[in-house]
């Protein structure tokens, strides 16, 4: 088992990563004196696959233990489900000494984390990510929230878990499409990191998509190590954490225009291509570098029908992104692997041409 830490001013949040470590959850809880009344929140897919495992792990747990199973999918991140969690907690007489466990992908992590942040002004919680995307990215960093009025993550809070326990054994049952989504964020970390990791991902793209355990382990561990160190420097996205938005301004536009019928990770893959294209267009990166760094993305084709997209509609969606309040669009761009530029403004023409080129990029 590997251990990474998010080092905050007043708190250290361990991220435990390994294969077959879920059984250690109760001892980790005890070790940290978190013995409380537990509510474990999951979705029905994870429940179907892992209910036995959960029951075994908590069989000798003393104290209240309940399991709340929600429907899978992005729509679950709603006010209704948040109310369902609060109602359940009150009905079962949970109080301030509650420990919420989020067992699932990003959807469950964000929703259960926000419930923990708000129930009785905040109760303790643990993230147990079960998707590649959640392990490598979303379970780490304390972003919690729900969607509202069709806008993703518009209501939320920064609220850190007591620890993150990432058991890579869960990844073995993950459907191919979800693996592809997870690689979206891993590719982002490859661009943000260093040549060696970038080369590793480039060389092992097929193995990663096939869930080769050694490749998944290395890819997840490096992503976790980068994310924990960035969040340690900048917990609430005032500075350094901005680089984690590489590809995301474009990704959010694809997601919103396609009404969230594509998954975040797929949108990130398309968004990364856009970020590289715009970097070249604005002269941050030359043609040769662009060719060297963009080829890898074609191995991870996102399921987007680019020719059906209206470019000006995408552009409008980017203007209304919650990070672009003053009508200007700022991008995170790349000069090279590990050389990141933040707050680069680009005009309408360059953005539209970038979106056009991105469509062609994936159809070539
Ligand atoms: P993300 O982590 O990408 O935000 P979700 O929380 O929406 O994703 O989970 C993606 C899908 O994968 C959901 O349908 C969920 O039920 C399912 N899922 C989560 N973890 C596993 C797993 N370990 N094995 C199989 N399916 C899983
Ligand atoms: Zn993301």
CSV table of C-alpha atoms and ligand atoms in Angstrom, one decimal:
chain,number,residue,atom,x,y,z
A,1,UNK,CA,0.0,0.0,0.0
A,2,UNK,CA,1.3,3.4,-0.9
A,3,UNK,CA,0.6,6.5,1.1
A,4,UNK,CA,0.4,10.1,-0.1
A,5,UNK,CA,-0.5,13.1,1.9
A,6,UNK,CA,-2.3,16.3,1.3
A,7,UNK,CA,-0.5,18.7,3.6
A,8,UNK,CA,-2.8,21.6,4.6
A,9,UNK,CA,-2.1,24.3,7.2
A,10,UNK,CA,-4.1,22.7,10.0
A,11,UNK,CA,-4.6,19.2,8.7
A,12,UNK,CA,-3.0,16.3,6.9
A,13,UNK,CA,-5.1,14.1,4.6
A,14,UNK,CA,-3.7,10.7,3.8
A,15,UNK,CA,-4.4,9.1,0.4
A,16,UNK,CA,-3.9,5.3,0.7
A,17,UNK,CA,-3.5,3.6,-2.6
A,18,UNK,CA,-3.1,-0.2,-3.3
A,19,UNK,CA,-4.7,-3.3,-4.5
A,20,UNK,CA,-7.1,-5.2,-2.2
A,21,UNK,CA,-6.9,-2.7,0.6
A,22,UNK,CA,-10.6,-2.1,1.2
A,23,UNK,CA,-10.6,-4.7,4.0
A,24,UNK,CA,-8.3,-2.4,6.0
A,25,UNK,CA,-11.0,0.3,6.2
A,26,UNK,CA,-12.1,-0.4,9.7
A,27,UNK,CA,-8.6,-0.6,11.1
A,28,UNK,CA,-7.8,2.7,9.3
A,29,UNK,CA,-10.9,4.2,10.9
A,30,UNK,CA,-9.9,2.9,14.3
A,31,UNK,CA,-6.3,4.0,13.9
A,32,UNK,CA,-7.6,7.6,13.3
A,33,UNK,CA,-10.1,7.4,16.2
A,34,UNK,CA,-13.0,7.9,13.8
A,35,UNK,CA,-15.2,5.3,15.4
A,36,UNK,CA,-18.6,6.8,14.9
A,37,UNK,CA,-22.0,6.0,13.5
A,38,UNK,CA,-21.4,5.2,9.9
A,39,UNK,CA,-23.6,5.9,6.9
A,40,UNK,CA,-22.1,4.4,3.7
A,41,UNK,CA,-23.4,5.9,0.5
A,42,UNK,CA,-23.0,4.1,-2.8
A,43,UNK,CA,-24.8,3.5,-6.1
A,44,UNK,CA,-26.7,0.5,-7.2
A,45,UNK,CA,-24.0,-0.8,-9.6
A,46,UNK,CA,-21.3,-0.7,-6.9
A,47,UNK,CA,-23.8,-2.1,-4.4
A,48,UNK,CA,-24.5,-5.1,-6.6
A,49,UNK,CA,-20.9,-5.8,-7.2
A,50,UNK,CA,-19.4,-5.1,-3.8
A,51,UNK,CA,-22.2,-5.4,-1.1
A,52,UNK,CA,-20.6,-8.7,0.2
A,53,UNK,CA,-17.3,-7.1,0.4
A,54,UNK,CA,-18.7,-4.1,2.4
A,55,UNK,CA,-20.6,-6.4,4.7
A,56,UNK,CA,-17.5,-8.4,5.4
A,57,UNK,CA,-15.4,-5.4,6.1
A,58,UNK,CA,-17.9,-3.9,8.6
A,59,UNK,CA,-19.1,-7.2,10.1
A,60,UNK,CA,-17.5,-6.6,13.4
A,61,UNK,CA,-17.9,-2.9,13.5
A,62,UNK,CA,-19.5,-1.7,16.7
A,63,UNK,CA,-21.8,1.2,16.3
A,64,UNK,CA,-24.5,2.2,13.9
A,65,UNK,CA,-23.9,1.1,10.3
A,66,UNK,CA,-26.3,1.8,7.5
A,67,UNK,CA,-26.0,1.6,3.7
A,68,UNK,CA,-27.8,4.0,1.4
A,69,UNK,CA,-27.9,3.1,-2.2
A,70,UNK,CA,-28.7,5.6,-4.9
A,71,UNK,CA,-29.3,5.4,-8.6
A,72,UNK,CA,-26.1,5.6,-10.7
A,73,UNK,CA,-25.4,8.5,-13.1
A,74,UNK,CA,-24.8,12.2,-13.2
A,75,UNK,CA,-28.5,13.0,-12.4
A,76,UNK,CA,-28.0,11.6,-9.0
A,77,UNK,CA,-26.0,14.7,-8.0
A,78,UNK,CA,-29.2,16.5,-7.3
A,79,UNK,CA,-30.9,18.5,-4.5
A,80,UNK,CA,-33.5,15.7,-4.3
A,81,UNK,CA,-30.8,13.1,-3.5
A,82,UNK,CA,-29.1,15.4,-1.0
A,83,UNK,CA,-32.5,15.7,0.7
A,84,UNK,CA,-32.8,12.0,0.7
A,85,UNK,CA,-29.5,11.7,2.5
A,86,UNK,CA,-30.4,14.3,5.1
A,87,UNK,CA,-33.8,12.6,5.6
A,88,UNK,CA,-32.2,9.2,6.0
A,89,UNK,CA,-29.7,10.6,8.5
A,90,UNK,CA,-32.5,12.2,10.6
A,91,UNK,CA,-34.8,9.3,10.4
A,92,UNK,CA,-32.0,7.0,11.7
A,93,UNK,CA,-31.1,9.5,14.4
A,94,UNK,CA,-27.6,10.3,13.2
A,95,UNK,CA,-26.1,13.2,15.0
A,96,UNK,CA,-22.8,15.1,14.9
A,97,UNK,CA,-20.8,11.9,15.5
A,98,UNK,CA,-21.6,10.7,12.0
A,99,UNK,CA,-19.0,9.3,9.7
A,100,UNK,CA,-20.1,9.3,6.0
A,101,UNK,CA,-18.3,6.9,3.7
A,102,UNK,CA,-18.6,7.7,-0.1
A,103,UNK,CA,-18.1,4.4,-1.9
A,104,UNK,CA,-18.3,5.0,-5.7
A,105,UNK,CA,-17.3,7.2,-8.6
A,106,UNK,CA,-17.2,10.9,-8.8
A,107,UNK,CA,-20.9,11.2,-8.6
A,108,UNK,CA,-21.2,9.5,-5.2
A,109,UNK,CA,-18.0,11.2,-4.0
A,110,UNK,CA,-19.2,14.7,-4.8
A,111,UNK,CA,-22.8,14.2,-3.5
A,112,UNK,CA,-21.9,12.3,-0.3
A,113,UNK,CA,-19.0,14.8,0.4
A,114,UNK,CA,-21.4,17.7,0.1
A,115,UNK,CA,-23.9,16.0,2.4
A,116,UNK,CA,-21.0,15.6,4.9
A,117,UNK,CA,-20.0,19.2,4.5
A,118,UNK,CA,-23.5,20.5,5.3
A,119,UNK,CA,-25.2,18.0,7.6
A,120,UNK,CA,-25.1,19.6,11.1
A,121,UNK,CA,-22.6,22.1,9.8
A,122,UNK,CA,-20.3,19.4,8.8
A,123,UNK,CA,-19.6,15.8,9.8
A,124,UNK,CA,-16.5,13.7,9.1
A,125,UNK,CA,-16.3,11.6,5.9
A,126,UNK,CA,-14.1,9.2,3.9
A,127,UNK,CA,-13.7,8.9,0.2
A,128,UNK,CA,-13.5,5.4,-1.2
A,129,UNK,CA,-13.3,5.9,-5.0
A,130,UNK,CA,-14.2,3.0,-7.2
A,131,UNK,CA,-13.7,4.5,-10.7
A,132,UNK,CA,-10.4,5.3,-12.4
A,133,UNK,CA,-11.5,8.9,-12.7
A,134,UNK,CA,-12.3,9.2,-9.0
A,135,UNK,CA,-9.1,7.4,-7.9
A,136,UNK,CA,-6.9,9.5,-10.0
A,137,UNK,CA,-8.6,12.8,-9.6
A,138,UNK,CA,-12.0,13.6,-8.2
A,139,UNK,CA,-11.8,11.9,-4.8
A,140,UNK,CA,-8.7,14.0,-4.0
A,141,UNK,CA,-8.8,17.7,-3.2
A,142,UNK,CA,-12.0,18.2,-1.2
A,143,UNK,CA,-14.3,19.5,-4.0
A,144,UNK,CA,-17.8,18.5,-3.2
A,145,UNK,CA,-21.1,19.5,-4.8
A,146,UNK,CA,-24.2,18.9,-6.7
A,147,UNK,CA,-25.7,20.1,-10.1
A,148,UNK,CA,-28.5,22.6,-10.1
A,149,UNK,CA,-30.7,24.0,-12.9
A,150,UNK,CA,-28.8,22.0,-15.4
A,151,UNK,CA,-25.5,23.5,-14.3
A,152,UNK,CA,-22.8,21.1,-13.2
A,153,UNK,CA,-21.3,21.5,-9.7
A,154,UNK,CA,-22.8,25.0,-9.3
A,155,UNK,CA,-23.6,24.4,-5.6
A,156,UNK,CA,-20.8,23.0,-3.5
A,157,UNK,CA,-18.1,23.4,-0.9
A,158,UNK,CA,-14.4,22.7,-0.4
A,159,UNK,CA,-14.6,20.1,2.3
A,160,UNK,CA,-11.8,17.6,2.9
A,161,UNK,CA,-12.3,14.0,3.9
A,162,UNK,CA,-10.5,12.4,6.8
A,163,UNK,CA,-8.7,10.1,4.4
A,164,UNK,CA,-9.0,8.6,0.9
A,165,UNK,CA,-8.8,4.9,0.5
A,166,UNK,CA,-8.3,3.9,-3.1
A,167,UNK,CA,-8.4,0.2,-3.7
A,168,UNK,CA,-7.4,-0.6,-7.3
A,169,UNK,CA,-9.2,-3.9,-7.1
A,170,UNK,CA,-12.4,-2.0,-7.8
A,171,UNK,CA,-11.1,-0.9,-11.2
A,172,UNK,CA,-11.2,-4.5,-12.4
A,173,UNK,CA,-15.0,-4.5,-12.8
A,174,UNK,CA,-15.1,-1.0,-14.4
A,175,UNK,CA,-16.7,-0.9,-17.9
A,176,UNK,CA,-14.4,0.1,-20.8
A,177,UNK,CA,-16.2,3.4,-21.3
A,178,UNK,CA,-15.5,4.4,-17.7
A,179,UNK,CA,-11.9,3.4,-18.0
A,180,UNK,CA,-11.6,5.8,-21.0
A,181,UNK,CA,-13.1,8.5,-18.9
A,182,UNK,CA,-10.5,8.0,-16.2
A,183,UNK,CA,-7.7,8.2,-18.7
A,184,UNK,CA,-9.0,11.7,-19.6
A,185,UNK,CA,-7.7,13.0,-16.3
A,186,UNK,CA,-4.6,10.8,-16.3
A,187,UNK,CA,-3.7,12.2,-19.7
A,188,UNK,CA,-4.0,15.7,-18.1
A,189,UNK,CA,-1.6,14.7,-15.4
A,190,UNK,CA,0.8,13.3,-18.1
A,191,UNK,CA,0.9,16.7,-19.7
A,192,UNK,CA,1.3,18.5,-16.4
A,193,UNK,CA,4.0,16.2,-15.1
A,194,UNK,CA,7.3,15.3,-16.7
A,195,UNK,CA,8.7,13.6,-19.7
A,196,UNK,CA,9.2,10.2,-18.1
A,197,UNK,CA,5.5,9.9,-17.0
A,198,UNK,CA,4.3,11.3,-20.3
A,199,UNK,CA,6.4,8.7,-22.2
A,200,UNK,CA,5.1,6.0,-19.9
A,201,UNK,CA,1.5,6.8,-20.7
A,202,UNK,CA,2.2,7.2,-24.4
A,203,UNK,CA,3.9,3.8,-24.5
A,204,UNK,CA,1.3,2.1,-22.4
A,205,UNK,CA,-1.9,3.6,-23.8
A,206,UNK,CA,-3.4,0.3,-24.9
A,207,UNK,CA,-2.5,-1.4,-21.7
A,208,UNK,CA,-4.0,1.4,-19.7
A,209,UNK,CA,-7.3,1.1,-21.6
A,210,UNK,CA,-7.2,-2.7,-21.0
A,211,UNK,CA,-6.8,-2.1,-17.3
A,212,UNK,CA,-3.4,-3.8,-17.1
A,213,UNK,CA,-2.9,-3.8,-13.3
A,214,UNK,CA,0.7,-2.6,-13.2
A,215,UNK,CA,0.0,0.2,-15.7
A,216,UNK,CA,-3.2,1.3,-13.8
A,217,UNK,CA,-1.2,1.3,-10.6
A,218,UNK,CA,1.6,3.5,-11.9
A,219,UNK,CA,-0.8,5.8,-13.8
A,220,UNK,CA,-3.0,6.2,-10.7
A,221,UNK,CA,-0.1,6.6,-8.3
A,222,UNK,CA,1.5,9.4,-10.3
A,223,UNK,CA,-1.8,11.2,-10.8
A,224,UNK,CA,-2.4,11.0,-7.1
A,225,UNK,CA,1.1,12.2,-6.3
A,226,UNK,CA,0.7,15.2,-8.6
A,227,UNK,CA,-2.8,16.1,-7.4
A,228,UNK,CA,-1.9,15.8,-3.7
A,229,UNK,CA,1.1,18.0,-4.1
A,230,UNK,CA,-0.8,20.7,-6.0
A,231,UNK,CA,-3.7,20.7,-3.6
A,232,UNK,CA,-1.2,21.0,-0.7
A,233,UNK,CA,0.1,24.2,-2.2
A,234,UNK,CA,-3.2,25.7,-3.1
A,235,UNK,CA,-6.3,24.1,-1.5
A,236,UNK,CA,-8.9,26.4,-2.8
A,237,UNK,CA,-7.8,27.2,-6.4
A,238,UNK,CA,-6.4,30.6,-5.8
A,239,UNK,CA,-3.2,29.9,-7.7
A,240,UNK,CA,-1.3,26.8,-8.6
A,241,UNK,CA,-4.4,24.6,-8.5
A,242,UNK,CA,-5.6,26.4,-11.7
A,243,UNK,CA,-3.3,24.3,-13.8
A,244,UNK,CA,-5.6,21.3,-13.0
A,245,UNK,CA,-8.1,23.0,-15.4
A,246,UNK,CA,-5.9,22.1,-18.4
A,247,UNK,CA,-8.4,21.2,-21.1
A,248,UNK,CA,-11.3,21.9,-18.9
A,249,UNK,CA,-12.7,25.2,-20.3
A,250,UNK,CA,-13.2,23.3,-23.5
A,251,UNK,CA,-14.4,20.2,-21.8
A,252,UNK,CA,-17.1,22.0,-19.8
A,253,UNK,CA,-18.4,23.5,-23.1
A,254,UNK,CA,-18.6,20.0,-24.8
A,255,UNK,CA,-20.4,18.6,-21.8
A,256,UNK,CA,-22.9,21.4,-21.5
A,257,UNK,CA,-23.7,21.6,-25.2
A,258,UNK,CA,-24.2,17.9,-25.4
A,259,UNK,CA,-26.4,18.2,-22.3
A,260,UNK,CA,-24.2,15.9,-20.3
A,261,UNK,CA,-24.8,12.9,-22.5
A,262,UNK,CA,-21.1,12.5,-22.8
A,263,UNK,CA,-19.0,11.9,-19.7
A,264,UNK,CA,-16.6,14.4,-18.1
A,265,UNK,CA,-13.5,12.3,-18.8
A,266,UNK,CA,-14.3,12.0,-22.5
A,267,UNK,CA,-14.9,15.7,-22.7
A,268,UNK,CA,-11.5,16.2,-21.0
A,269,UNK,CA,-9.8,14.2,-23.8
A,270,UNK,CA,-11.4,16.5,-26.4
A,271,UNK,CA,-10.5,19.5,-24.2
A,272,UNK,CA,-6.9,18.5,-24.1
A,273,UNK,CA,-6.7,18.3,-27.8
A,274,UNK,CA,-8.2,21.8,-27.9
A,275,UNK,CA,-5.7,23.1,-25.4
A,276,UNK,CA,-2.8,21.8,-27.5
A,277,UNK,CA,-4.3,23.3,-30.7
A,278,UNK,CA,-4.8,26.6,-29.1
A,279,UNK,CA,-1.3,26.6,-27.6
A,280,UNK,CA,0.1,26.2,-31.1
A,281,UNK,CA,-2.3,28.7,-32.6
A,282,UNK,CA,-1.2,31.4,-30.0
A,283,UNK,CA,2.4,30.6,-30.5
A,284,UNK,CA,3.1,29.0,-27.1
A,285,UNK,CA,4.1,25.8,-28.9
A,286,UNK,CA,5.6,25.2,-32.3
A,287,UNK,CA,4.3,22.8,-34.9
A,288,UNK,CA,7.0,20.2,-34.2
A,289,UNK,CA,6.2,20.1,-30.5
A,290,UNK,CA,2.5,20.0,-31.3
A,291,UNK,CA,2.9,16.9,-33.5
A,292,UNK,CA,5.0,15.3,-30.8
A,293,UNK,CA,2.5,15.9,-28.0
A,294,UNK,CA,-0.8,15.5,-29.7
A,295,UNK,CA,-0.5,12.1,-31.4
A,296,UNK,CA,-1.1,10.2,-28.1
A,297,UNK,CA,-4.6,11.7,-27.8
A,298,UNK,CA,-5.8,9.9,-30.9
A,299,UNK,CA,-5.4,6.6,-29.1
A,300,UNK,CA,-8.1,7.8,-26.6
A,301,UNK,CA,-10.9,8.8,-29.0
A,302,UNK,CA,-13.8,10.4,-27.1
A,303,UNK,CA,-17.2,9.3,-28.1
A,304,UNK,CA,-18.2,12.8,-29.4
A,305,UNK,CA,-19.8,13.4,-32.8
A,306,UNK,CA,-17.8,16.5,-33.6
A,307,UNK,CA,-19.4,17.2,-37.0
A,308,UNK,CA,-22.8,17.6,-35.3
A,309,UNK,CA,-21.6,20.4,-33.0
A,310,UNK,CA,-22.2,24.1,-33.7
A,311,UNK,CA,-19.1,25.9,-33.0
A,312,UNK,CA,-20.7,29.2,-32.0
A,313,UNK,CA,-22.9,27.4,-29.5
A,314,UNK,CA,-19.8,25.8,-28.0
A,315,UNK,CA,-18.2,29.2,-27.8
A,316,UNK,CA,-21.3,30.7,-26.0
A,317,UNK,CA,-21.2,27.9,-23.5
A,318,UNK,CA,-17.5,28.7,-22.8
A,319,UNK,CA,-18.4,32.4,-22.1
A,320,UNK,CA,-21.0,31.3,-19.6
A,321,UNK,CA,-18.7,28.9,-17.7
A,322,UNK,CA,-18.7,29.8,-14.0
A,323,UNK,CA,-15.0,30.5,-14.1
A,324,UNK,CA,-15.5,33.3,-16.8
A,325,UNK,CA,-17.6,35.8,-15.1
A,326,UNK,CA,-16.3,39.0,-16.7
A,327,UNK,CA,-16.9,37.9,-20.3
A,328,UNK,CA,-13.3,37.0,-21.0
A,329,UNK,CA,-12.2,33.4,-21.6
A,330,UNK,CA,-9.0,32.4,-19.9
A,331,UNK,CA,-7.2,29.2,-20.7
A,332,UNK,CA,-4.6,27.0,-19.2
A,333,UNK,CA,-2.2,26.2,-22.1
A,334,UNK,CA,1.0,24.3,-22.6
A,335,UNK,CA,4.5,25.2,-23.8
A,336,UNK,CA,5.7,21.7,-23.3
A,337,UNK,CA,5.2,18.7,-20.9
A,338,UNK,CA,5.3,20.2,-17.4
A,339,UNK,CA,5.5,23.8,-18.7
A,340,UNK,CA,2.1,25.2,-18.1
A,341,UNK,CA,0.7,28.7,-18.7
A,342,UNK,CA,-2.4,29.9,-16.8
A,343,UNK,CA,-4.8,32.8,-17.5
A,344,UNK,CA,-4.0,33.1,-21.2
A,345,UNK,CA,-6.8,35.0,-22.9
A,346,UNK,CA,-7.9,34.1,-26.4
A,347,UNK,CA,-10.3,35.9,-28.7
A,348,UNK,CA,-13.3,34.5,-30.4
A,349,UNK,CA,-11.7,33.8,-33.7
A,350,UNK,CA,-8.9,31.7,-32.3
A,351,UNK,CA,-11.2,29.8,-30.1
A,352,UNK,CA,-13.6,29.0,-32.9
A,353,UNK,CA,-10.8,27.9,-35.2
A,354,UNK,CA,-9.5,25.7,-32.4
A,355,UNK,CA,-12.9,24.0,-32.0
A,356,UNK,CA,-13.1,23.4,-35.7
A,357,UNK,CA,-9.6,21.9,-35.8
A,358,UNK,CA,-10.3,19.7,-32.8
A,359,UNK,CA,-13.2,18.1,-34.7
A,360,UNK,CA,-10.9,17.4,-37.6
A,361,UNK,CA,-8.2,16.2,-35.3
A,362,UNK,CA,-10.2,13.3,-34.1
A,363,UNK,CA,-11.7,12.4,-37.4
A,364,UNK,CA,-8.4,12.2,-39.2
B,1,LIG,P1,-17.1,9.2,-12.4
B,1,LIG,O1,-16.2,8.6,-11.4
B,1,LIG,O2,-16.6,9.1,-13.8
B,1,LIG,O3,-17.6,10.5,-12.1
B,1,LIG,P2,-19.7,7.8,-11.8
B,1,LIG,O4,-19.7,8.0,-10.4
B,1,LIG,O5,-20.8,8.3,-12.7
B,1,LIG,O6,-18.3,8.2,-12.5
B,1,LIG,O7,-19.5,6.2,-12.1
B,1,LIG,C1,-19.5,5.8,-13.4
B,1,LIG,C2,-20.3,4.5,-13.6
B,1,LIG,O8,-19.5,3.4,-13.2
B,1,LIG,C3,-21.5,4.5,-12.8
B,1,LIG,O9,-22.5,3.8,-13.6
B,1,LIG,C4,-21.2,3.6,-11.6
B,1,LIG,O10,-22.3,2.9,-11.1
B,1,LIG,C5,-20.2,2.6,-12.2
B,1,LIG,N1,-19.1,2.1,-11.3
B,1,LIG,C6,-18.5,2.8,-10.3
B,1,LIG,N2,-17.5,2.0,-9.8
B,1,LIG,C7,-17.5,0.9,-10.5
B,1,LIG,C8,-16.8,-0.3,-10.4
B,1,LIG,N3,-15.7,-0.4,-9.5
B,1,LIG,N4,-17.1,-1.4,-11.2
B,1,LIG,C9,-18.1,-1.2,-12.1
B,1,LIG,N5,-18.9,-0.1,-12.2
B,1,LIG,C10,-18.6,0.9,-11.4
B,2,LIG,ZN1,-11.9,17.0,-14.6
